[in-house]
Every structure is written in C-alpha cells, then in structure tokens.
Coordinates of C-alpha atoms in Angstrom, one line a residue:
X1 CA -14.0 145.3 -123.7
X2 CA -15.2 148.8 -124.5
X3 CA -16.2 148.9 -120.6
X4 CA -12.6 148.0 -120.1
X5 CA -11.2 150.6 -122.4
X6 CA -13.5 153.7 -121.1
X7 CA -12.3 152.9 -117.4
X8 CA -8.4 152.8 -118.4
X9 CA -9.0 155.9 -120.2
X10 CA -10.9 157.5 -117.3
X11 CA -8.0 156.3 -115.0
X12 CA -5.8 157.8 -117.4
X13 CA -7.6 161.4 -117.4
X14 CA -7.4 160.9 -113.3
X15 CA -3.9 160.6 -113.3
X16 CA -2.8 164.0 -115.7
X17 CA -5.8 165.8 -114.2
X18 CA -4.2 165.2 -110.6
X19 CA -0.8 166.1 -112.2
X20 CA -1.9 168.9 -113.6
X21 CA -3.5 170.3 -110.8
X22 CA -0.2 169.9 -108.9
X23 CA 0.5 173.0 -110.7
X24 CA -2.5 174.7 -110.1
X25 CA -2.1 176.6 -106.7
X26 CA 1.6 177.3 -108.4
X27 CA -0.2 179.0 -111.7
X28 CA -3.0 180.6 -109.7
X29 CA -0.5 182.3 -107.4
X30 CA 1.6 183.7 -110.4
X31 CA -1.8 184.7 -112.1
X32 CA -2.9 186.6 -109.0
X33 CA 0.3 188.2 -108.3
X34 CA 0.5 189.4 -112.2
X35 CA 3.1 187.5 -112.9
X36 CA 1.4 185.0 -114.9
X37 CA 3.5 182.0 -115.8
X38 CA 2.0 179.0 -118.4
X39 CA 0.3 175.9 -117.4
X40 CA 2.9 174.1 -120.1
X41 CA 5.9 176.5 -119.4
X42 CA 5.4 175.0 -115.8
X43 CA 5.1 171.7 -117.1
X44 CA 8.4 172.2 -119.3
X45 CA 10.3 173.7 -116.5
X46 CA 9.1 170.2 -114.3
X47 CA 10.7 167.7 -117.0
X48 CA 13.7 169.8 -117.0
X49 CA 14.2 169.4 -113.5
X50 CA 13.8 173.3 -112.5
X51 CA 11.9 174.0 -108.8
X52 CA 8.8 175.9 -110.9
X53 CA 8.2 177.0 -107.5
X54 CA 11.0 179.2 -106.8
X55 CA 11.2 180.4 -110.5
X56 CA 7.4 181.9 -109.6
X57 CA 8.4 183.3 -106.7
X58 CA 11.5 185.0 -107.9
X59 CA 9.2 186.2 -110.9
X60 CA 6.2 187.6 -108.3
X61 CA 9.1 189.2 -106.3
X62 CA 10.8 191.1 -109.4
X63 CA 7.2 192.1 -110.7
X64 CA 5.8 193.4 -107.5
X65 CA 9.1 195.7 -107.1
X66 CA 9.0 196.9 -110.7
X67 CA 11.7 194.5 -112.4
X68 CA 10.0 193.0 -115.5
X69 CA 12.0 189.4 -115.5
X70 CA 10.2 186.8 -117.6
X71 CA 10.6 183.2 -116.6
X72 CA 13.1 182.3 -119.2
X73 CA 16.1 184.3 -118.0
X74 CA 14.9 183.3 -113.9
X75 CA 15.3 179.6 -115.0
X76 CA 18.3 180.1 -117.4
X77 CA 20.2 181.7 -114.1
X78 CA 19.2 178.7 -111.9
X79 CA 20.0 176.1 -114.7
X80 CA 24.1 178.3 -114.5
X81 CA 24.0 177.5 -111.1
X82 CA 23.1 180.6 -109.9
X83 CA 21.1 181.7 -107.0
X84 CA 17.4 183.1 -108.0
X85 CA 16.0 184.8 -104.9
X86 CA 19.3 186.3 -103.7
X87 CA 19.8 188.2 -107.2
X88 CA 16.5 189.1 -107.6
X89 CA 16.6 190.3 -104.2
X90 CA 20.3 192.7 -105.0
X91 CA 18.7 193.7 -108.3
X92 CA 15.6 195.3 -105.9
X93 CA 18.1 196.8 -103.2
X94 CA 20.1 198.3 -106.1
X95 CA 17.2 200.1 -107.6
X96 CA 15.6 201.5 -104.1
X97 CA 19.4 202.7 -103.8
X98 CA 19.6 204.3 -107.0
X99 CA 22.6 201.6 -108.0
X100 CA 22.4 200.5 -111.4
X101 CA 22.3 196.9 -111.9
X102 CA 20.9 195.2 -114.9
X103 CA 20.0 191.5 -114.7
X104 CA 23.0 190.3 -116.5
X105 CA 25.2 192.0 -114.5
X106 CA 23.6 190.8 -111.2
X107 CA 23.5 187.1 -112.5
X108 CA 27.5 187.6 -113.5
X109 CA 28.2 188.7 -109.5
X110 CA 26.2 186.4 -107.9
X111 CA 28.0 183.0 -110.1
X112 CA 31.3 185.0 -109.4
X113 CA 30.7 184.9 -105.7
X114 CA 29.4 181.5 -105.8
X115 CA 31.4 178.9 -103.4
X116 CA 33.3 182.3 -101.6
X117 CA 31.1 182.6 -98.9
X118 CA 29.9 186.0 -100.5
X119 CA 27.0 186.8 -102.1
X120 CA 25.4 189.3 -104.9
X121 CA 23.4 190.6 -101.6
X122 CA 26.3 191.7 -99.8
X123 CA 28.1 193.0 -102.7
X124 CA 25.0 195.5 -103.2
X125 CA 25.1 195.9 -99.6
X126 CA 28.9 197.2 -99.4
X127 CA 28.2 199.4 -102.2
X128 CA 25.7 201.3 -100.8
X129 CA 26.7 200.5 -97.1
X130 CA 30.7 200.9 -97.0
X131 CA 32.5 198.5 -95.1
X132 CA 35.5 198.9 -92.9
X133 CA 38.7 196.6 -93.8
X134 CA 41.7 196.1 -91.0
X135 CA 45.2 196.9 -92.1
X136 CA 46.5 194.4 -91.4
X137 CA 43.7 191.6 -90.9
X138 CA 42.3 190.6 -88.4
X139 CA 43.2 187.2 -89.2
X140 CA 46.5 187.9 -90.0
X141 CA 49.5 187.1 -87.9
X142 CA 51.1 189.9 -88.0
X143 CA 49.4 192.7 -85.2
X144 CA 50.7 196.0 -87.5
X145 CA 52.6 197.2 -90.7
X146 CA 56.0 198.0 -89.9
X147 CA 58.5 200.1 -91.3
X148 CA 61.9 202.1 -91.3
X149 CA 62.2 205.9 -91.3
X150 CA 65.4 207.0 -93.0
X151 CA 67.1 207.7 -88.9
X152 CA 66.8 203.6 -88.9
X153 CA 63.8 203.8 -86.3
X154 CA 60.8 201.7 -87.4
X155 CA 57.5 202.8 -86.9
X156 CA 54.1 200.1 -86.1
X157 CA 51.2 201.4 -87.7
X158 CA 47.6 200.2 -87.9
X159 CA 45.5 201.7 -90.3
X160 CA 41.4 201.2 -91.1
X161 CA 40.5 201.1 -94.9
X162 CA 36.7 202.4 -95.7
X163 CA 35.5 200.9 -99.1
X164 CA 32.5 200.5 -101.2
X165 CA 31.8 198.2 -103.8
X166 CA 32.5 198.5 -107.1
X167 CA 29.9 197.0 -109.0
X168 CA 30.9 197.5 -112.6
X169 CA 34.3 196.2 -111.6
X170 CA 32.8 193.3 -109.0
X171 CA 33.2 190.5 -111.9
X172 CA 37.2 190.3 -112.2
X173 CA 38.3 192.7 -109.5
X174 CA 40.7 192.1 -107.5
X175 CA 38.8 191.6 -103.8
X176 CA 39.7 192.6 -99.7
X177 CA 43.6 191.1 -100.0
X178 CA 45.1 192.7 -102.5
X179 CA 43.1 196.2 -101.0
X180 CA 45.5 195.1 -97.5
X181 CA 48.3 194.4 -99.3
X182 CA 48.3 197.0 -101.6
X183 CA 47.7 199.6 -98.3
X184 CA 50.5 197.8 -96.4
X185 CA 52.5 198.5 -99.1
X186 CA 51.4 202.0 -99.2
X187 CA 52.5 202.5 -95.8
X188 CA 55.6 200.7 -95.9
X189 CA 57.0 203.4 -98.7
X190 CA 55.2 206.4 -96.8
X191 CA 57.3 205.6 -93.5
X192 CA 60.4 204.6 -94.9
X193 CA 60.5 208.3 -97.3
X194 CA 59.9 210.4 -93.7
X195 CA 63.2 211.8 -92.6
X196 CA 62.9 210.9 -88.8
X197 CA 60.5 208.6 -87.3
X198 CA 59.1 211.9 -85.1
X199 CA 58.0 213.2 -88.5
X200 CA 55.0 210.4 -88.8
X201 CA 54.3 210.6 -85.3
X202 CA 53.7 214.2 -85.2
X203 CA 51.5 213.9 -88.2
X204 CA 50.1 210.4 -88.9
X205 CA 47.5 211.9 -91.2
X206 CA 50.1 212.5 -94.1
X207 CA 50.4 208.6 -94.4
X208 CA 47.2 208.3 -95.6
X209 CA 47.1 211.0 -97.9
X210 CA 49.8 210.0 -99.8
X211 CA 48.4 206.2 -99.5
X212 CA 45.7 207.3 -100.6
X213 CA 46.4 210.0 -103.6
X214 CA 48.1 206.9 -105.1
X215 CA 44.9 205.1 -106.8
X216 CA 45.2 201.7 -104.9
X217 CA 42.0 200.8 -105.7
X218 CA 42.7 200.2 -109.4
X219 CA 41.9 197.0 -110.7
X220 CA 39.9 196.3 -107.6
X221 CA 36.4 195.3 -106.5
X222 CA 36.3 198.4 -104.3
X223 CA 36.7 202.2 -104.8
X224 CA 38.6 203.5 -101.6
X225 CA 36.9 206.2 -99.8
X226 CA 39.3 206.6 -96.9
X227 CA 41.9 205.7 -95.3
X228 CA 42.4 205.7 -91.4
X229 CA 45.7 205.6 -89.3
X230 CA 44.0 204.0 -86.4
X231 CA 47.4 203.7 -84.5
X232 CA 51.1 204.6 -84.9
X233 CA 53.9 203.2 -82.4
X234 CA 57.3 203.3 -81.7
X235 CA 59.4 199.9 -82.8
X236 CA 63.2 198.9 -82.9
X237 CA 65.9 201.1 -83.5
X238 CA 66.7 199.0 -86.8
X239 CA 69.4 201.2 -87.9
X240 CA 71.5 201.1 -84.8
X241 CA 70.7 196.9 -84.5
X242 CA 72.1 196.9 -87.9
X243 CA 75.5 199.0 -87.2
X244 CA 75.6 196.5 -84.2
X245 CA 75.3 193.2 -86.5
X246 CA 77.7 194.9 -89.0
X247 CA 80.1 196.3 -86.1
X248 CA 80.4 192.3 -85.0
X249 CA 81.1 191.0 -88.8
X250 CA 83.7 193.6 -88.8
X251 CA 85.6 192.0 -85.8
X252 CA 84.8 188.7 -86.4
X253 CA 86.4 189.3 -90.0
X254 CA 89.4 191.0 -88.4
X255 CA 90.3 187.9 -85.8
X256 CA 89.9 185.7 -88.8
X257 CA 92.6 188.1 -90.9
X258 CA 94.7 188.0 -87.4
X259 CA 94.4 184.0 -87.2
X260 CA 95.6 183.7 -90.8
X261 CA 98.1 185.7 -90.2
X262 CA 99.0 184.0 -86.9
X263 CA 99.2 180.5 -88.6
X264 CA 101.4 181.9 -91.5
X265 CA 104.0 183.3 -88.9
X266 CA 104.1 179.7 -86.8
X267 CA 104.3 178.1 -90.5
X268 CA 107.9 180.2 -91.0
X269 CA 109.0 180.0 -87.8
X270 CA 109.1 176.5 -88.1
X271 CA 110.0 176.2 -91.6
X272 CA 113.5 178.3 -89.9
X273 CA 113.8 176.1 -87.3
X274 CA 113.8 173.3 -89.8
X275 CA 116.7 175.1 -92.1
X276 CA 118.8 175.6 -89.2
X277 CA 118.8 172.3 -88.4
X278 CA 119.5 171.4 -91.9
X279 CA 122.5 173.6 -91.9
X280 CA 124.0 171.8 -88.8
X281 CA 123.6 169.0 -90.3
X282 CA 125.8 170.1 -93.1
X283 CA 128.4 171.1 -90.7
X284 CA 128.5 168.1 -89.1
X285 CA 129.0 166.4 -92.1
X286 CA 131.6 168.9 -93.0
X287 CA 133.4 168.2 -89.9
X288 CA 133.3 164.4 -90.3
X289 CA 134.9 165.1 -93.7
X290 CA 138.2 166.5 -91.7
X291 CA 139.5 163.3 -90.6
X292 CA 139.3 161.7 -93.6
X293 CA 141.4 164.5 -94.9
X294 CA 143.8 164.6 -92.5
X295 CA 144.3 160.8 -93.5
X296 CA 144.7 161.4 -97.0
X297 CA 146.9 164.1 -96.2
X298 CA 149.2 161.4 -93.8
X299 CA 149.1 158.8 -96.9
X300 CA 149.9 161.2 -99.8
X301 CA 153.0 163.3 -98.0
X302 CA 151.6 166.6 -97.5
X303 CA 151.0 166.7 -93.9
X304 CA 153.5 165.5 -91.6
X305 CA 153.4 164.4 -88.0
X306 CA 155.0 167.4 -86.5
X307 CA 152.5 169.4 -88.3
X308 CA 149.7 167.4 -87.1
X309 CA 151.1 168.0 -83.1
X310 CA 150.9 171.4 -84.1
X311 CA 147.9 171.3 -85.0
X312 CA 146.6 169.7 -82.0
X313 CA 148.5 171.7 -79.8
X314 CA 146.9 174.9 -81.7
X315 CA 143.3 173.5 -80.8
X316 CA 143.9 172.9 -77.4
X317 CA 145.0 176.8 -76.6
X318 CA 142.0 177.4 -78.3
X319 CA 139.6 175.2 -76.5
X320 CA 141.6 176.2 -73.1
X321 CA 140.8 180.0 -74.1
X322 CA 137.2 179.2 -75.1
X323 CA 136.8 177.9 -71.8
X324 CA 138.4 180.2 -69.7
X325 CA 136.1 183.0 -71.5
X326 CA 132.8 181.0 -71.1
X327 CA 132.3 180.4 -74.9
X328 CA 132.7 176.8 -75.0
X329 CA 129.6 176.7 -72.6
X330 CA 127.9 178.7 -74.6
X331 CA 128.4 177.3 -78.0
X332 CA 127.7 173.5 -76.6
X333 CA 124.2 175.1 -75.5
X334 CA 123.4 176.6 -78.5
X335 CA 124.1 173.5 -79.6

C-alpha cells in the first residue's frame, strides 16, 4: 500500500511539474527581457482563460520601449475586449512622436475602434501622419458638391480635406462623414453667397478660406489643417431652367383660367338658347288661347260675325303685305 501511495504521489508531482514547466520558457523569457512576470500570476492568468503569452509579450514590448505597464492592466484590457499588442504598439509610436497618450486613453481608442475596421494604430498614425479625405467620397455617388451662385449658374466643385487626428477628442468625436458633410456644406453656402458664378472661378481659393475660418472641425475626431479646391466647373444655368419651369406654369395656369372661362360662356349660351325656347313656348300657348276667346266672345255677344270677317279680312292684307316684303319668310325661319 505505502508502495502504492508513493507512486500515485510521484505521478502526481510528474503531472504539476510538467504543468508547471509549461510556463517556464514563458517566465524565463519575461525574466530575461526584465519584465519579470510570476510563476502564480501566470498560473492565475491560465485559469482565467487569458493567452499569458501575449500578455508577456505585450509587457516585454512596453518595457523595452520605456512604458512601465504591469501585467494587471495588459490583462484587464484583453479581458474588455481590447486589443494588447496593437495599443501597446500606438502607446510606443505616440511617444517616439512626442504625442501624448497615456494607457487609459490608448485602451479607450482602441475598444472605440473596435469592430470599425480602424484601429488605435492608425489613429496614432493619422495624427502624426495627416491623411487626405475626398470631398465628396470616393464612394459616394455623387462625383462633386454642387451649388447656385446668386446669377442662378451652379458651380461643381471638388475639394481635398487634410486632417490629423485628434486624439483627446478620438473617444466620442464625430469621424470622416460628418468632416464631408460638414465641408460640403461649407461649400454649398460659400458658392451660393458669390455674386456671379465668375467670381469662384476666378478665385477658388476664397472657398476654402471661408470653409475653413468656420471651425468645422468642432466636435470632431480631426482638427482640419487645410482645405483644397482640387477642381471647380461650370454646371446648369439653374436660374434660367427655373424661369423656364415657372414661365410654363404660368401658361399652363392661364389656358386653364381661359378653359374655365370657355365652359362658363357655352354654359349661358345654352342656358339662352334654353329661355328662348321657353318664351316661344309661351307664345304659342298664348296664341292657342285666341280661339278659345274668339269662341267665348261668339257665345257671350260681344263679337259678332261681321266683326270676325273683318277681322279675317284685316289678317290677310297683313299676311299678303308680309309676303310681298319678304318678312313672312323671314319670321317662319327664325322660327
């Protein structure tokens, strides 16, 4: 039994000596490099899941550049999610540049750029290398910023924005679009204040010195160090497009008003038409009225039948003479 129990026990020292000599090249590395990290602060950083290795390396890279980093806040940046050699890497590029850049700052740009396809790197980078940003993007649909002198000409410009990284601002700053939009904008304003679209073409360089005397870079990621008309065209002549499209409203307004008033003059023409005929028919019915009367006269006495051969006699001179003159003809075709 006691043989039994000094061979599990030996197998038992085998097993944590191999595991802790897994650590070994890790621990002699850091102790060579003076950046000594703990056989148990290895172990701890293993059962937490952290990659010891790339903590040490991170470590051995801030030490040997002059950064003291201890291995808490390297393993507290990668347990955040963040991205050890890269920010280890912009704190050193910051300090040969003369940026500053503390470690809490660096760790807050590099988790802000996380997922953007940027990086803590770059953003050191740009700030002591400016970049050049398109006006309007290069991705963008539209090929130049275009706007309307006050003679109604519009003018195509394409302008080149120099920026550098702000790094105090990096973490909440607005970033490259609302620099382009902000610009476009500029330019928009600058064009459409100059009197005559000859007046930015002889000078394109006062476009961005008022664009750029207006602090655009406020709130931003970036502090603007110049701004560049790269070119300046010709467009539309807007203002006389727009007296055509008004000039056609106005007419097509005007045949409308002359339609309406078209349709109202049919409307009482007919309406006449239809009281004329109304009136004849009144006189008709006043005429078939005269034979009863006649009768009634004949049955009470007061006409008698030598008055009505006068009477007849009377009407026939008159329709002779209405013929003879033309009248009758006349009078049946009005009819």
């Amino acid at each position: 039994m006691f043989t039994i129990g000094l061979a599990v026990l030996g197998l038992l020292g085998l097993v944590v000596f191999l595991y802790l000599l897994s650590f070994f090249k890790t621990w002699l590395k850091s102790v060579l490099a003076k950046a000594t990290v703990g056989f148990t602060t290895l172990v701890a950083m293993r059962l937490r899941q952290v990659p010891y290795g790339i903590v040490v390396d991170a470590k051995i890279t801030a030490v040997k550049a002059g950064i003291d980093l201890t291995e808490g806040q390297l393993e507290a940046h990668y347990l955040a999610g963040g991205n050890l050699i890269p920010t280890v890497q912009a704190i050193i590029a910051a300090k040969k540049a003369g940026i500053k850049l503390d470690w809490e700052q660096a760790c807050a740009i590099d988790l802000a750029t996380k997922g953007s396809g940027k990086s803590v790197v770059e953003a050191v980078r740009t700030s002591v290398d400016p970049k050049v940003i398109d006006c309007p993007s290069q991705d963008s649909t539209k090929k130049s910023i275009d706007g309307v002198a006050k003679d109604g000409i519009q003018v195509k410009a394409k302008a080149r924005v120099t920026v550098r990284t702000n790094l105090e601002r990096f973490v909440g700053g607005a970033k490259e679009e609302t620099i382009i939009a902000r610009v476009g904008e500029g330019i928009v304003t600058t064009i459409g204040s100059a009197d005559s679209y000859k007046t930015v073409l002889e000078s394109p360089d006062s476009i961005s010195k008022v664009v750029l005397d207006r602090g655009l870079d406020v709130g931003t990621a970036f502090e603007i160090l110049s701004i560049d008309i790269a070119d300046v065209d010709v467009g539309q002549n807007v203002g006389a497009l727009l007296q055509e499209a008004q000039a056609e409203a106005n007419k097509n307004m005007a045949q409308a008003q002359a339609e309406i008033r078209r349709a109202a003059a049919v409307a009482l023409e007919q309406e006449m038409q239809a009281k004329v005929q109304e009136m004849r028919a009144k006189v008709v019915e006043a005429e078939a009225q005269v034979p009863l009367a006649m009768a009634e006269a004949f049955r009470s006495g007061n006409l008698g039948i030598m008055d009505y051969y006068k009477m007849k006699n009377v009407e026939s001179d008159t329709n002779m003479r209405d013929s003879i003159s033309g009248k009758g003809d006349s009078e049946s075709e009005a009819r």
